Amino acid sequence: MNGSNSGANSQLILALSKGRIFDDTLPLLEAAGITVKDNPETSRKLILATNDPNVRVIIVRATDVPTYVQYGAADFGVAGKDVLLEHGGEGLYQPIDLNIAACRMAVAVQAGFDYATAVRQGARLRVATKFVETAREHFAAKGVHVDLIKLYGSMELAPLVGLSDAIVDVVSTGNTLRANNLVEVEHIMEISSRLVVNQAALKLKRERLQPIIEAFERASKNQG
Ligand code: PRT
Ligand code: MG
């Protein structure tokens, strides 16, 4: 009735993306007594076994994590607030902020571009971003008129080749901006990654999920 991935005795599936989210989630899994047996950086497997035969990890693109969890193909997952805001969060229960993969969402322009004056004079700005929903809300709240240009990566290039006046992107060290002669002109919000749980799984598999959620919560608090 609910497909193969349901019922009290079935498997738990956790959706993660490779890289910083996978790396930062490993210690939380360890705190829950779960050890992942494959390394996604060296293995081509997309379904990874763990020491618990009832828990498997699937490796998907960061932006696809909420979709897998929303539809119940994964019971739970880890995704950045940036990704969750674009997705909208439908069908997802978000019990905890894991305080991992921290960064900030910011507006950046080429060094020398007078952003403040352009905004004050009411210029219509072209803004390139992967985060169109967040960008739309940010500029609407400020009453700034923008034309949003959707990109899927390397936003930093857009102002350098005249595609846009500004970008909205996530920044952590700021090294990529500096290396490309860009400067941050507005801070939009702090970003960290969240645990997301399929709403039906939370009810049907609560007994299995709850101890993992609690272990993640304890371990993420200790990370500071
Ligand atoms: O890489 P891919 O296109 O598959 O997807 P993704 O970039 O969304 O995934 P991933 O794994 O790179 O990021 C997953 C999550 O990590 C994001 O959704 C954010 O919540 C979070 N995060 C934390 C970051 C960064 N820090 C970060 N620095 N995501 C991306 N970056 C980018 C940044 O945009 C810049 O282009 O990394 C580049 C380097 O940043 P600096 O400032 O350290 O130079
Ligand atoms: Mg990336």
mmCIF file of C-alpha atoms and ligand atoms in Angstrom:
data_model
loop_
_atom_site.group_PDB
_atom_site.id
_atom_site.type_symbol
_atom_site.label_atom_id
_atom_site.label_comp_id
_atom_site.label_asym_id
_atom_site.label_seq_id
_atom_site.Cartn_x
_atom_site.Cartn_y
_atom_site.Cartn_z
ATOM 1 C CA MET A 1 0.000 0.000 0.000
ATOM 2 C CA ASN A 2 2.871 2.395 0.684
ATOM 3 C CA GLY A 3 5.400 0.821 -1.666
ATOM 4 C CA SER A 4 8.307 -1.412 -0.768
ATOM 5 C CA ASN A 5 10.119 1.162 1.352
ATOM 6 C CA SER A 6 7.655 1.212 4.250
ATOM 7 C CA GLY A 7 6.534 -0.796 7.209
ATOM 8 C CA ALA A 8 8.088 -1.323 10.616
ATOM 9 C CA ASN A 9 10.692 -3.872 9.524
ATOM 10 C CA SER A 10 11.862 -2.298 6.315
ATOM 11 C CA GLN A 11 15.084 -0.523 5.573
ATOM 12 C CA LEU A 12 15.880 3.046 6.462
ATOM 13 C CA ILE A 13 17.335 5.052 3.593
ATOM 14 C CA LEU A 14 19.349 8.222 4.219
ATOM 15 C CA ALA A 15 19.974 10.640 1.319
ATOM 16 C CA LEU A 16 23.288 12.522 1.332
ATOM 17 C CA SER A 17 25.336 14.442 -1.226
ATOM 18 C CA LYS A 18 29.041 13.755 -1.741
ATOM 19 C CA GLY A 19 31.598 16.169 -0.395
ATOM 20 C CA ARG A 20 31.107 18.423 2.596
ATOM 21 C CA ILE A 21 27.651 17.140 3.569
ATOM 22 C CA PHE A 22 28.701 13.484 3.438
ATOM 23 C CA ASP A 23 31.951 14.258 5.292
ATOM 24 C CA ASP A 24 30.239 16.321 8.007
ATOM 25 C CA THR A 25 27.408 13.793 8.461
ATOM 26 C CA LEU A 26 29.772 10.829 9.050
ATOM 27 C CA PRO A 27 30.577 11.811 12.674
ATOM 28 C CA LEU A 28 26.850 12.238 13.376
ATOM 29 C CA LEU A 29 26.173 8.763 11.975
ATOM 30 C CA GLU A 30 29.004 7.379 14.115
ATOM 31 C CA ALA A 31 27.330 8.959 17.163
ATOM 32 C CA ALA A 32 24.198 7.011 16.227
ATOM 33 C CA GLY A 33 26.283 3.809 15.966
ATOM 34 C CA ILE A 34 26.166 3.759 12.152
ATOM 35 C CA THR A 35 29.340 3.289 10.095
ATOM 36 C CA VAL A 36 29.188 3.712 6.310
ATOM 37 C CA LYS A 37 31.066 0.911 4.566
ATOM 38 C CA ASP A 38 31.843 2.566 1.219
ATOM 39 C CA ASN A 39 33.554 5.849 0.398
ATOM 40 C CA PRO A 40 31.616 7.813 -2.265
ATOM 41 C CA GLU A 41 34.812 9.599 -3.378
ATOM 42 C CA THR A 42 36.418 6.336 -4.497
ATOM 43 C CA SER A 43 33.419 4.096 -5.161
ATOM 44 C CA ARG A 44 30.964 4.518 -8.018
ATOM 45 C CA LYS A 45 28.191 2.954 -5.977
ATOM 46 C CA LEU A 46 25.134 5.127 -5.405
ATOM 47 C CA ILE A 47 23.698 2.929 -2.650
ATOM 48 C CA LEU A 48 26.110 2.488 0.243
ATOM 49 C CA ALA A 49 25.899 -0.217 2.879
ATOM 50 C CA THR A 50 26.419 0.486 6.567
ATOM 51 C CA ASN A 51 27.259 -1.733 9.554
ATOM 52 C CA ASP A 52 23.494 -1.862 10.181
ATOM 53 C CA PRO A 53 21.873 -4.098 7.542
ATOM 54 C CA ASN A 54 18.676 -2.047 7.900
ATOM 55 C CA VAL A 55 20.299 1.309 7.133
ATOM 56 C CA ARG A 56 21.570 2.329 3.703
ATOM 57 C CA VAL A 57 22.866 5.644 2.383
ATOM 58 C CA ILE A 58 22.063 6.908 -1.115
ATOM 59 C CA ILE A 59 24.291 9.475 -2.835
ATOM 60 C CA VAL A 60 22.425 12.167 -4.793
ATOM 61 C CA ARG A 61 23.065 15.751 -5.946
ATOM 62 C CA ALA A 62 22.746 18.252 -3.065
ATOM 63 C CA THR A 63 19.748 19.916 -4.721
ATOM 64 C CA ASP A 64 18.011 16.547 -5.184
ATOM 65 C CA VAL A 65 18.091 15.508 -1.494
ATOM 66 C CA PRO A 66 14.748 17.225 -0.605
ATOM 67 C CA THR A 67 13.054 15.621 -3.624
ATOM 68 C CA TYR A 68 14.106 12.074 -2.700
ATOM 69 C CA VAL A 69 12.893 12.622 0.861
ATOM 70 C CA GLN A 70 9.648 14.398 -0.151
ATOM 71 C CA TYR A 71 8.582 11.409 -2.268
ATOM 72 C CA GLY A 72 9.690 8.839 0.322
ATOM 73 C CA ALA A 73 12.399 7.282 -1.868
ATOM 74 C CA ALA A 74 14.611 8.204 1.079
ATOM 75 C CA ASP A 75 13.255 8.284 4.630
ATOM 76 C CA PHE A 76 15.540 11.084 5.706
ATOM 77 C CA GLY A 77 18.345 13.231 4.379
ATOM 78 C CA VAL A 78 20.692 16.137 5.019
ATOM 79 C CA ALA A 79 20.381 19.349 3.001
ATOM 80 C CA GLY A 80 21.549 22.957 3.224
ATOM 81 C CA LYS A 81 19.083 25.676 4.185
ATOM 82 C CA ASP A 82 19.878 27.271 0.799
ATOM 83 C CA VAL A 83 18.669 24.132 -0.994
ATOM 84 C CA LEU A 84 15.619 23.729 1.269
ATOM 85 C CA LEU A 85 14.467 27.317 0.688
ATOM 86 C CA GLU A 86 14.576 26.773 -3.089
ATOM 87 C CA HIS A 87 12.752 23.444 -2.797
ATOM 88 C CA GLY A 88 10.056 24.905 -0.537
ATOM 89 C CA GLY A 89 10.056 22.107 2.049
ATOM 90 C CA GLU A 90 6.810 20.432 0.927
ATOM 91 C CA GLY A 91 6.353 16.985 2.492
ATOM 92 C CA LEU A 92 9.405 17.444 4.693
ATOM 93 C CA TYR A 93 9.652 17.511 8.458
ATOM 94 C CA GLN A 94 12.702 19.491 9.589
ATOM 95 C CA PRO A 95 13.446 18.468 13.169
ATOM 96 C CA ILE A 96 16.975 19.800 13.628
ATOM 97 C CA ASP A 97 19.660 22.171 12.477
ATOM 98 C CA LEU A 98 22.812 20.031 12.353
ATOM 99 C CA ASN A 99 25.172 23.035 12.381
ATOM 100 C CA ILE A 100 27.279 21.505 9.603
ATOM 101 C CA ALA A 101 28.438 22.781 6.188
ATOM 102 C CA ALA A 102 28.070 26.346 7.492
ATOM 103 C CA CYS A 103 28.277 29.265 5.099
ATOM 104 C CA ARG A 104 26.388 32.463 4.307
ATOM 105 C CA MET A 105 24.208 33.641 1.451
ATOM 106 C CA ALA A 106 25.428 36.945 0.065
ATOM 107 C CA VAL A 107 25.178 39.430 -2.779
ATOM 108 C CA ALA A 108 28.517 40.027 -4.518
ATOM 109 C CA VAL A 109 29.665 42.319 -7.326
ATOM 110 C CA GLN A 110 32.864 43.015 -9.209
ATOM 111 C CA ALA A 111 35.297 45.177 -7.197
ATOM 112 C CA GLY A 112 34.745 48.754 -8.287
ATOM 113 C CA PHE A 113 31.056 48.385 -9.169
ATOM 114 C CA ASP A 114 29.174 50.934 -7.049
ATOM 115 C CA TYR A 115 26.316 48.696 -5.913
ATOM 116 C CA ALA A 116 25.012 51.076 -3.228
ATOM 117 C CA THR A 117 24.671 53.943 -5.703
ATOM 118 C CA ALA A 118 23.065 51.725 -8.344
ATOM 119 C CA VAL A 119 20.482 50.585 -5.782
ATOM 120 C CA ARG A 120 19.877 54.126 -4.492
ATOM 121 C CA GLN A 121 19.332 55.416 -8.010
ATOM 122 C CA GLY A 122 16.806 52.661 -8.669
ATOM 123 C CA ALA A 123 18.794 51.030 -11.469
ATOM 124 C CA ARG A 124 17.364 47.731 -12.633
ATOM 125 C CA LEU A 125 20.069 45.224 -11.745
ATOM 126 C CA ARG A 126 20.808 41.932 -13.442
ATOM 127 C CA VAL A 127 21.488 39.264 -10.853
ATOM 128 C CA ALA A 128 22.783 35.789 -11.710
ATOM 129 C CA THR A 129 22.083 33.002 -9.224
ATOM 130 C CA LYS A 130 21.225 29.390 -8.602
ATOM 131 C CA PHE A 131 19.031 30.601 -5.700
ATOM 132 C CA VAL A 132 16.247 32.413 -7.543
ATOM 133 C CA GLU A 133 13.581 32.080 -4.822
ATOM 134 C CA THR A 134 15.867 33.387 -2.078
ATOM 135 C CA ALA A 135 17.153 36.175 -4.336
ATOM 136 C CA ARG A 136 13.626 37.161 -5.406
ATOM 137 C CA GLU A 137 12.509 37.454 -1.774
ATOM 138 C CA HIS A 138 15.609 39.344 -0.698
ATOM 139 C CA PHE A 139 15.340 42.036 -3.385
ATOM 140 C CA ALA A 140 11.544 42.276 -3.125
ATOM 141 C CA ALA A 141 11.833 42.916 0.628
ATOM 142 C CA LYS A 142 14.287 45.739 -0.111
ATOM 143 C CA GLY A 143 12.161 47.113 -2.929
ATOM 144 C CA VAL A 144 15.012 46.673 -5.426
ATOM 145 C CA HIS A 145 14.061 45.826 -9.012
ATOM 146 C CA VAL A 146 16.107 42.980 -10.448
ATOM 147 C CA ASP A 147 16.158 40.719 -13.466
ATOM 148 C CA LEU A 148 17.133 37.277 -12.224
ATOM 149 C CA ILE A 149 19.237 35.033 -14.446
ATOM 150 C CA LYS A 150 19.138 31.377 -13.404
ATOM 151 C CA LEU A 151 22.498 29.582 -13.420
ATOM 152 C CA TYR A 152 23.429 26.094 -12.242
ATOM 153 C CA GLY A 153 27.011 26.753 -11.151
ATOM 154 C CA SER A 154 30.081 29.023 -11.226
ATOM 155 C CA MET A 155 28.022 32.140 -10.517
ATOM 156 C CA GLU A 156 31.297 33.983 -9.854
ATOM 157 C CA LEU A 157 31.966 34.121 -13.592
ATOM 158 C CA ALA A 158 28.798 36.011 -14.513
ATOM 159 C CA PRO A 159 29.826 39.580 -13.538
ATOM 160 C CA LEU A 160 33.309 39.087 -15.026
ATOM 161 C CA VAL A 161 31.962 38.518 -18.523
ATOM 162 C CA GLY A 162 29.050 40.956 -18.365
ATOM 163 C CA LEU A 163 26.277 38.411 -17.909
ATOM 164 C CA SER A 164 25.139 40.157 -14.710
ATOM 165 C CA ASP A 165 25.800 43.131 -12.427
ATOM 166 C CA ALA A 166 25.664 41.026 -9.281
ATOM 167 C CA ILE A 167 25.410 37.451 -8.043
ATOM 168 C CA VAL A 168 23.660 35.792 -5.122
ATOM 169 C CA ASP A 169 25.712 32.831 -3.916
ATOM 170 C CA VAL A 170 26.829 30.971 -0.837
ATOM 171 C CA VAL A 171 30.228 31.962 0.518
ATOM 172 C CA SER A 172 32.330 30.211 3.123
ATOM 173 C CA THR A 173 35.975 31.334 3.160
ATOM 174 C CA GLY A 174 35.459 34.064 0.550
ATOM 175 C CA ASN A 175 38.518 32.764 -1.348
ATOM 176 C CA THR A 176 36.562 32.158 -4.565
ATOM 177 C CA LEU A 177 35.191 35.714 -4.549
ATOM 178 C CA ARG A 178 38.646 37.193 -3.883
ATOM 179 C CA ALA A 179 40.288 35.052 -6.571
ATOM 180 C CA ASN A 180 37.787 36.444 -9.074
ATOM 181 C CA ASN A 181 37.971 40.113 -8.031
ATOM 182 C CA LEU A 182 34.490 40.082 -6.480
ATOM 183 C CA VAL A 183 33.362 41.641 -3.196
ATOM 184 C CA GLU A 184 30.434 40.919 -0.897
ATOM 185 C CA VAL A 185 28.056 43.863 -0.685
ATOM 186 C CA GLU A 186 25.110 42.372 1.210
ATOM 187 C CA HIS A 187 24.674 39.593 3.715
ATOM 188 C CA ILE A 188 21.380 37.767 3.140
ATOM 189 C CA MET A 189 21.414 34.991 5.742
ATOM 190 C CA GLU A 190 23.502 32.432 7.602
ATOM 191 C CA ILE A 191 23.239 28.914 6.159
ATOM 192 C CA SER A 192 23.758 25.493 7.714
ATOM 193 C CA SER A 193 22.537 22.009 6.905
ATOM 194 C CA ARG A 194 19.370 20.477 8.327
ATOM 195 C CA LEU A 195 18.084 16.984 8.870
ATOM 196 C CA VAL A 196 14.924 16.467 6.823
ATOM 197 C CA VAL A 197 12.542 13.554 7.344
ATOM 198 C CA ASN A 198 9.744 12.264 5.127
ATOM 199 C CA GLN A 199 6.485 13.039 6.941
ATOM 200 C CA ALA A 200 4.959 9.589 6.369
ATOM 201 C CA ALA A 201 8.178 7.805 7.393
ATOM 202 C CA LEU A 202 8.239 9.816 10.589
ATOM 203 C CA LYS A 203 4.907 8.264 11.548
ATOM 204 C CA LEU A 204 5.428 4.741 10.149
ATOM 205 C CA LYS A 205 9.060 4.331 11.205
ATOM 206 C CA ARG A 206 9.195 6.579 14.252
ATOM 207 C CA GLU A 207 10.614 3.853 16.488
ATOM 208 C CA ARG A 208 13.590 3.391 14.194
ATOM 209 C CA LEU A 209 14.074 7.036 13.249
ATOM 210 C CA GLN A 210 13.690 8.660 16.652
ATOM 211 C CA PRO A 211 16.911 7.268 18.237
ATOM 212 C CA ILE A 212 18.917 8.337 15.179
ATOM 213 C CA ILE A 213 17.388 11.822 15.214
ATOM 214 C CA GLU A 214 18.201 12.139 18.923
ATOM 215 C CA ALA A 215 21.795 10.942 18.432
ATOM 216 C CA PHE A 216 22.253 13.443 15.571
ATOM 217 C CA GLU A 217 20.844 16.202 17.762
ATOM 218 C CA ARG A 218 23.187 15.433 20.680
ATOM 219 C CA ALA A 219 26.236 15.101 18.410
ATOM 220 C CA SER A 220 25.483 18.281 16.443
ATOM 221 C CA LYS A 221 25.162 20.311 19.659
ATOM 222 C CA ASN A 222 28.588 19.064 20.740
ATOM 223 C CA GLN A 223 30.058 20.304 17.452
ATOM 224 C CA GLY A 224 29.306 23.909 18.456
HETATM 225 O O1 PRT B 1 28.488 20.863 -6.240
HETATM 226 P P1 PRT B 1 27.114 20.589 -6.785
HETATM 227 O O2 PRT B 1 26.785 21.430 -7.974
HETATM 228 O O3 PRT B 1 26.803 19.141 -6.950
HETATM 229 O O4 PRT B 1 26.053 21.033 -5.700
HETATM 230 P P2 PRT B 1 26.272 21.996 -4.481
HETATM 231 O O5 PRT B 1 27.321 23.011 -4.734
HETATM 232 O O6 PRT B 1 24.904 22.494 -4.078
HETATM 233 O O7 PRT B 1 26.749 20.938 -3.412
HETATM 234 P P3 PRT B 1 27.918 21.042 -2.375
HETATM 235 O O8 PRT B 1 28.160 19.658 -1.898
HETATM 236 O O9 PRT B 1 29.063 21.817 -2.958
HETATM 237 O O10 PRT B 1 27.262 21.907 -1.226
HETATM 238 C C1 PRT B 1 26.299 21.343 -0.373
HETATM 239 C C2 PRT B 1 25.883 22.394 0.650
HETATM 240 O O11 PRT B 1 27.028 22.825 1.383
HETATM 241 C C3 PRT B 1 25.286 23.664 0.067
HETATM 242 O O12 PRT B 1 23.917 23.493 -0.213
HETATM 243 C C4 PRT B 1 25.539 24.667 1.190
HETATM 244 O O13 PRT B 1 24.471 24.627 2.130
HETATM 245 C C5 PRT B 1 26.802 24.117 1.885
HETATM 246 N N1 PRT B 1 28.020 24.904 1.665
HETATM 247 C C6 PRT B 1 28.861 25.318 2.653
HETATM 248 C C7 PRT B 1 28.518 25.338 0.503
HETATM 249 C C8 PRT B 1 29.693 26.049 0.800
HETATM 250 N N2 PRT B 1 29.883 26.010 2.143
HETATM 251 C C9 PRT B 1 30.469 26.643 -0.275
HETATM 252 N N3 PRT B 1 31.497 27.275 -0.045
HETATM 253 N N4 PRT B 1 28.094 25.176 -0.776
HETATM 254 C C10 PRT B 1 28.822 25.712 -1.769
HETATM 255 N N5 PRT B 1 29.968 26.442 -1.571
HETATM 256 C C11 PRT B 1 30.653 26.970 -2.786
HETATM 257 C C12 PRT B 1 30.550 28.481 -2.937
HETATM 258 O O14 PRT B 1 29.384 28.800 -3.646
HETATM 259 C C13 PRT B 1 31.792 28.841 -3.744
HETATM 260 O O15 PRT B 1 31.506 28.810 -5.124
HETATM 261 O O16 PRT B 1 32.014 26.693 -2.739
HETATM 262 C C14 PRT B 1 32.752 27.699 -3.432
HETATM 263 C C15 PRT B 1 33.929 28.062 -2.553
HETATM 264 O O17 PRT B 1 33.552 28.840 -1.430
HETATM 265 P P4 PRT B 1 34.611 29.754 -0.663
HETATM 266 O O18 PRT B 1 33.881 30.978 -0.164
HETATM 267 O O19 PRT B 1 35.155 28.948 0.477
HETATM 268 O O20 PRT B 1 35.705 30.121 -1.639
HETATM 269 MG MG MG B 2 29.417 22.546 -5.090
#
